Coordinates of C-alpha atoms in Angstrom, one line a residue:
X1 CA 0.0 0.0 0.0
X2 CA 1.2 3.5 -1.2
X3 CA 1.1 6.4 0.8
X4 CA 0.9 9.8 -0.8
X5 CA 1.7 13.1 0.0
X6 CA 0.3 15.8 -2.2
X7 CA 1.2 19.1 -3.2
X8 CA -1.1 22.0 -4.8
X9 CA -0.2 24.9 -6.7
X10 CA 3.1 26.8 -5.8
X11 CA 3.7 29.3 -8.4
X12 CA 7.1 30.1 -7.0
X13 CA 6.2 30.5 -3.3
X14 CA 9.7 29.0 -2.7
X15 CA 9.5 29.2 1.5
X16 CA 6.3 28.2 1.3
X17 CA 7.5 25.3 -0.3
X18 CA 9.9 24.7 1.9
X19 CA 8.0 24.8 5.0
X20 CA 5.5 22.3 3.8
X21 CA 8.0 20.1 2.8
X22 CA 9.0 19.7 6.4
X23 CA 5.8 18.0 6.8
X24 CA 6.9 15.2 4.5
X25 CA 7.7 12.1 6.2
X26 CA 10.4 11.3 3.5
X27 CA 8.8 7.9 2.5
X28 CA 5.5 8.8 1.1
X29 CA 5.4 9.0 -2.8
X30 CA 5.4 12.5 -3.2
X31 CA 3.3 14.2 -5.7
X32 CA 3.1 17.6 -7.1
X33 CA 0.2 18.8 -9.4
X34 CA 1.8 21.5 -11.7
X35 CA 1.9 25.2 -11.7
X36 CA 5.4 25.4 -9.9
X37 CA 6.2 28.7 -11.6
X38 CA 4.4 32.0 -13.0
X39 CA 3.1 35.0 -10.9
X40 CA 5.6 34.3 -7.9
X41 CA 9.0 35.8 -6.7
X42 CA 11.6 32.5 -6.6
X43 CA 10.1 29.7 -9.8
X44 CA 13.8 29.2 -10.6
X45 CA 14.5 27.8 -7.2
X46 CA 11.0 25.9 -7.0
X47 CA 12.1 24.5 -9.9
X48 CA 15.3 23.6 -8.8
X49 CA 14.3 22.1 -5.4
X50 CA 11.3 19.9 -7.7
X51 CA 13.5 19.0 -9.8
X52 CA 16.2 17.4 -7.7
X53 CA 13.3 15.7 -5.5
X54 CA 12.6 14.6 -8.5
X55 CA 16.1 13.0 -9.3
X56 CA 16.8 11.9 -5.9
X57 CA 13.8 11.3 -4.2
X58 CA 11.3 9.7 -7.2
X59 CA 9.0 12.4 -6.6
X60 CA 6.1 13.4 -9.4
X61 CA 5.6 16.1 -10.6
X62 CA 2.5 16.8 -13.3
X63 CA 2.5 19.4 -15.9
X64 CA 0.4 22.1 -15.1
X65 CA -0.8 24.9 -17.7
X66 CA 1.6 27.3 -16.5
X67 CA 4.1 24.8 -17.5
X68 CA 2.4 24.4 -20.7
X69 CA 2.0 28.2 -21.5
X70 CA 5.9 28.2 -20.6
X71 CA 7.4 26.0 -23.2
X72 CA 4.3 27.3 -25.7
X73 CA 6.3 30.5 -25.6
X74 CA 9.7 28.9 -25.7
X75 CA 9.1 27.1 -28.6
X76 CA 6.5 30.1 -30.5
X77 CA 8.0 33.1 -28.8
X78 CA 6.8 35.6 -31.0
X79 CA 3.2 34.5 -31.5
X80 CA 2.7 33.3 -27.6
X81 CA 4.7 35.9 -25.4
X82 CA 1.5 38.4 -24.8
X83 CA -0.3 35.3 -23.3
X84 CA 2.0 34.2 -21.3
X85 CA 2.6 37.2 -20.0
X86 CA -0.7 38.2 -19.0
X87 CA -0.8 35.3 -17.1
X88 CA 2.4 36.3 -15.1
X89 CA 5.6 34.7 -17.0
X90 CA 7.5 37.6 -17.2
X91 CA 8.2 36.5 -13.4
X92 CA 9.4 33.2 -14.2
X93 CA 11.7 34.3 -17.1
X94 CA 13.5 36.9 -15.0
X95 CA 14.0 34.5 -11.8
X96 CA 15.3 32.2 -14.8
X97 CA 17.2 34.9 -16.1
X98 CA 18.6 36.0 -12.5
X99 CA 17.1 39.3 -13.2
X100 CA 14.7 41.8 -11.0
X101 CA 11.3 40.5 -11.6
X102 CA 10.4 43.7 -13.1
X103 CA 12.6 43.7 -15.8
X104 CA 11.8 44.1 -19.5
X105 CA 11.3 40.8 -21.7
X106 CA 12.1 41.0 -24.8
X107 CA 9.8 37.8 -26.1
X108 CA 12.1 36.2 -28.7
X109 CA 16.0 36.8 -27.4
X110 CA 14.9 35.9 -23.5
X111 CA 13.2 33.0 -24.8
X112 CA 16.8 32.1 -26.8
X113 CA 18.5 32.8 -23.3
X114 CA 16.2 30.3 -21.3
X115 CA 17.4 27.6 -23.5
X116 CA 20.8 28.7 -23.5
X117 CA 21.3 29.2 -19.6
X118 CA 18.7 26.9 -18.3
X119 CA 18.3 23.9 -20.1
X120 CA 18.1 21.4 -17.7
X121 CA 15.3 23.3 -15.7
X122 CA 13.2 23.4 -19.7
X123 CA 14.2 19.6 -20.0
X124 CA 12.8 18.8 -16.7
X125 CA 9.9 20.7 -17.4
X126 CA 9.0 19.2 -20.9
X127 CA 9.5 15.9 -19.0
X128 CA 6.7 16.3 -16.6
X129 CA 3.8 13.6 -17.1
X130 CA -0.1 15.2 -17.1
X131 CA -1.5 12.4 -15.3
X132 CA -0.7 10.1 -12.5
X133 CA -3.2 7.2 -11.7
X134 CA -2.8 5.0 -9.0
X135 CA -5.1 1.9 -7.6
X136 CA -7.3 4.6 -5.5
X137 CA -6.3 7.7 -7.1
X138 CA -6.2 10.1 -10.5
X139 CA -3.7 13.0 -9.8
X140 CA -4.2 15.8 -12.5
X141 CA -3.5 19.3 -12.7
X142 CA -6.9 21.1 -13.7
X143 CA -9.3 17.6 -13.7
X144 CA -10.5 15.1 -16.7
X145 CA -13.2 14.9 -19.2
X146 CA -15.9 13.0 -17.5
X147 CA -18.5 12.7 -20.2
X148 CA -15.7 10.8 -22.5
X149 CA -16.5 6.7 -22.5
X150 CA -13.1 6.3 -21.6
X151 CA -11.6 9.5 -19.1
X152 CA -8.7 8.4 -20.6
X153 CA -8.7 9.5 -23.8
X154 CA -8.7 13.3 -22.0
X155 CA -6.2 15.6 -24.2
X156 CA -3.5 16.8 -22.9
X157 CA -4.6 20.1 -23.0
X158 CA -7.9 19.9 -21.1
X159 CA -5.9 17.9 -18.1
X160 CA -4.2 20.9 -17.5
X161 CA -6.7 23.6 -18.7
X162 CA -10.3 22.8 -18.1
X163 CA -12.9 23.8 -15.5
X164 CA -16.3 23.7 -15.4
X165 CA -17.3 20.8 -17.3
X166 CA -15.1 18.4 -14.8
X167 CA -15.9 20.8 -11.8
X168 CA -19.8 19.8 -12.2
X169 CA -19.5 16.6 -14.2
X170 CA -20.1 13.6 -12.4
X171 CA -17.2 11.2 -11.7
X172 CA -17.7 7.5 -12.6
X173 CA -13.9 6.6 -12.9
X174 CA -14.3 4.8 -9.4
X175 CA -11.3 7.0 -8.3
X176 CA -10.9 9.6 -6.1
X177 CA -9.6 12.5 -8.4
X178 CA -7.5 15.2 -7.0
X179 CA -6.5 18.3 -8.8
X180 CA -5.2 22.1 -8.6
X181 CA -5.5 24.6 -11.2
X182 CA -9.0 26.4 -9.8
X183 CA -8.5 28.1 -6.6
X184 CA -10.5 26.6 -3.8
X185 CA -11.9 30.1 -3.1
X186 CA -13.4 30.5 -6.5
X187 CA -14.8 27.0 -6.4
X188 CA -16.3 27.9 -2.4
X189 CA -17.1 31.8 -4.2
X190 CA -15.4 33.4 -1.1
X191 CA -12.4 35.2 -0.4
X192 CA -8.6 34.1 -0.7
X193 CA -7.4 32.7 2.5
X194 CA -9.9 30.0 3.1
X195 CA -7.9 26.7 4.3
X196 CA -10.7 24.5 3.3
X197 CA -10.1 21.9 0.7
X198 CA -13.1 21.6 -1.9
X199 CA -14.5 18.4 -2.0
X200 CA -17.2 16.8 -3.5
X201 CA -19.4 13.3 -2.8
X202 CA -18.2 11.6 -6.0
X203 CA -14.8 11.7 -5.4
X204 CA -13.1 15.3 -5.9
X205 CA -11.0 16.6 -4.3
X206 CA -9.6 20.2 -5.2
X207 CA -6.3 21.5 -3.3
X208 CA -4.9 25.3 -5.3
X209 CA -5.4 26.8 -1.8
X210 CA -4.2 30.1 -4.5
X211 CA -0.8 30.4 -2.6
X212 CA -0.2 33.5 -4.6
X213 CA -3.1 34.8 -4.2
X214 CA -2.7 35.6 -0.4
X215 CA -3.8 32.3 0.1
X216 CA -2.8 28.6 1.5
X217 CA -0.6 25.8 -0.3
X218 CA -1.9 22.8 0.7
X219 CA -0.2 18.9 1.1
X220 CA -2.5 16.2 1.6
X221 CA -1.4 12.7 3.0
X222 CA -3.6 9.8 1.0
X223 CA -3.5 6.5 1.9
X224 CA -6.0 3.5 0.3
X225 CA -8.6 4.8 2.4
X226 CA -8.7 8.7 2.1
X227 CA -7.1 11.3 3.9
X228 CA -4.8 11.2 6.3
X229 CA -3.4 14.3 7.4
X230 CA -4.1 17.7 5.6
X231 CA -1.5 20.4 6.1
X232 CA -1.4 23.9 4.9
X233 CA 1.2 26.8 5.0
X234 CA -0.3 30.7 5.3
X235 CA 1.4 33.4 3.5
X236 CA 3.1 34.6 6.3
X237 CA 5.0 31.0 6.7
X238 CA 3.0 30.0 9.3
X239 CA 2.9 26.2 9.9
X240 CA -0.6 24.8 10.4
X241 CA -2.7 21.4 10.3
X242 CA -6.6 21.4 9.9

């Protein structure tokens, strides 16, 4: 029997990261569901520290759209720059670049200077899996399509884009899914800084406490049976269980 500990949306909340990751037990598989980088002040070090858990500790870590909209712009720089942007890239290519975070991009050579300076951090993320199933479990950045005959046959794209439709679709995989992507408080329609996680009676469970967002980053111990322990770090690094 597996235990898992799970990890929600960081978006470069390095220390927040961190102090989680004391919670760890060091033997649980450890599982992270995308969206390391983007809008927050350290993604090159959350990157860093994923990455070598990663290596050296067979942690997991799923693609999340913010990975996705990151190598989009590597690979189309020109054509996909404004979108990443507005979604809070710029961030993530200065950390990568060592630069303030307010520094001016310039779409096409910063995207040439990622690849040059930092290609095992692009390697690692074009590496990352969208999906992880497991006996109990279906770990996925922003859900599945559950009106599809077969969940599987979800696009890569919508595991790490979509919303609504898996947000009010009914699950009949016989899993528990658990996902990020849509901020808890969006999903509860209050205000960031709720440590609840959203869960539903057919086997959801949503955990982007919207770190970033003034919010909580959640980790979640699974075992066969459900929940084990749910831990969640405030803003202002302050350790808490609920």
């Amino acid at each position: 029997m597996t235990d898992y500990f799970v990890i929600g949306d960081v978006h470069g909340k390095y220390d927040m990261l961190n102090d989680l990751l004391q919670k760890w037990d060091g033997h649980s598989q450890l599982v992270f569901l995308g969206d390391l980088i983007d809008r927050g002040e350290n993604s090159r070090a959350v990157l860093e520290k994923v990455r070598d858990l990663v290596n050296q500790q067979e942690a997991i870590c799923l693609s999340g759209n913010h990975e996705f909209m990151f190598l989009t712009w590597l690979d189309n720089p020109a054509k996909s720059y404004d979108h990443y942007r507005r979604n809070g890239g710029d961030t993530t290519i200065n950390s990568l670049l060592g630069r303030p975070l307010d520094a001016p991009v310039d779409a096409v050579l910063d995207a040439q200077a990622v690849l040059e300076k930092t290609p095992d951090l692009v390697e690692f993320i074009r590496k990352m899996p969208f999906v992880l199933e497991a006996d109990k479990y279906i770990f996925v950045h922003a859900g599945i399509e559950l009106d599809l005959d077969d969940w599987h046959d979800t696009s890569d794209y919508q595991k790490v884009w979509i919303r609504a439709p898996f947000h009010e679709g009914d699950n009949r995989t016989g899993k528990t899914i658990v996902f990020g992507h849509t901020p808890t408080f969006y999903l509860f329609n209050e205000k960031p800084g709720i440590s609840k996680l959203w869960q539903t009676s057919d086997g959801k469970i949503g955990m982007d406490g919207g770190a970033v967002y003034g919010g909580v980053l959640h980790g979640l111990l699974l075992d066969d049976s459900g929940i084990k322990e749910h831990y969640f770090i405030r803003n202002d690094q302050c350790s808490l269980e609920g």
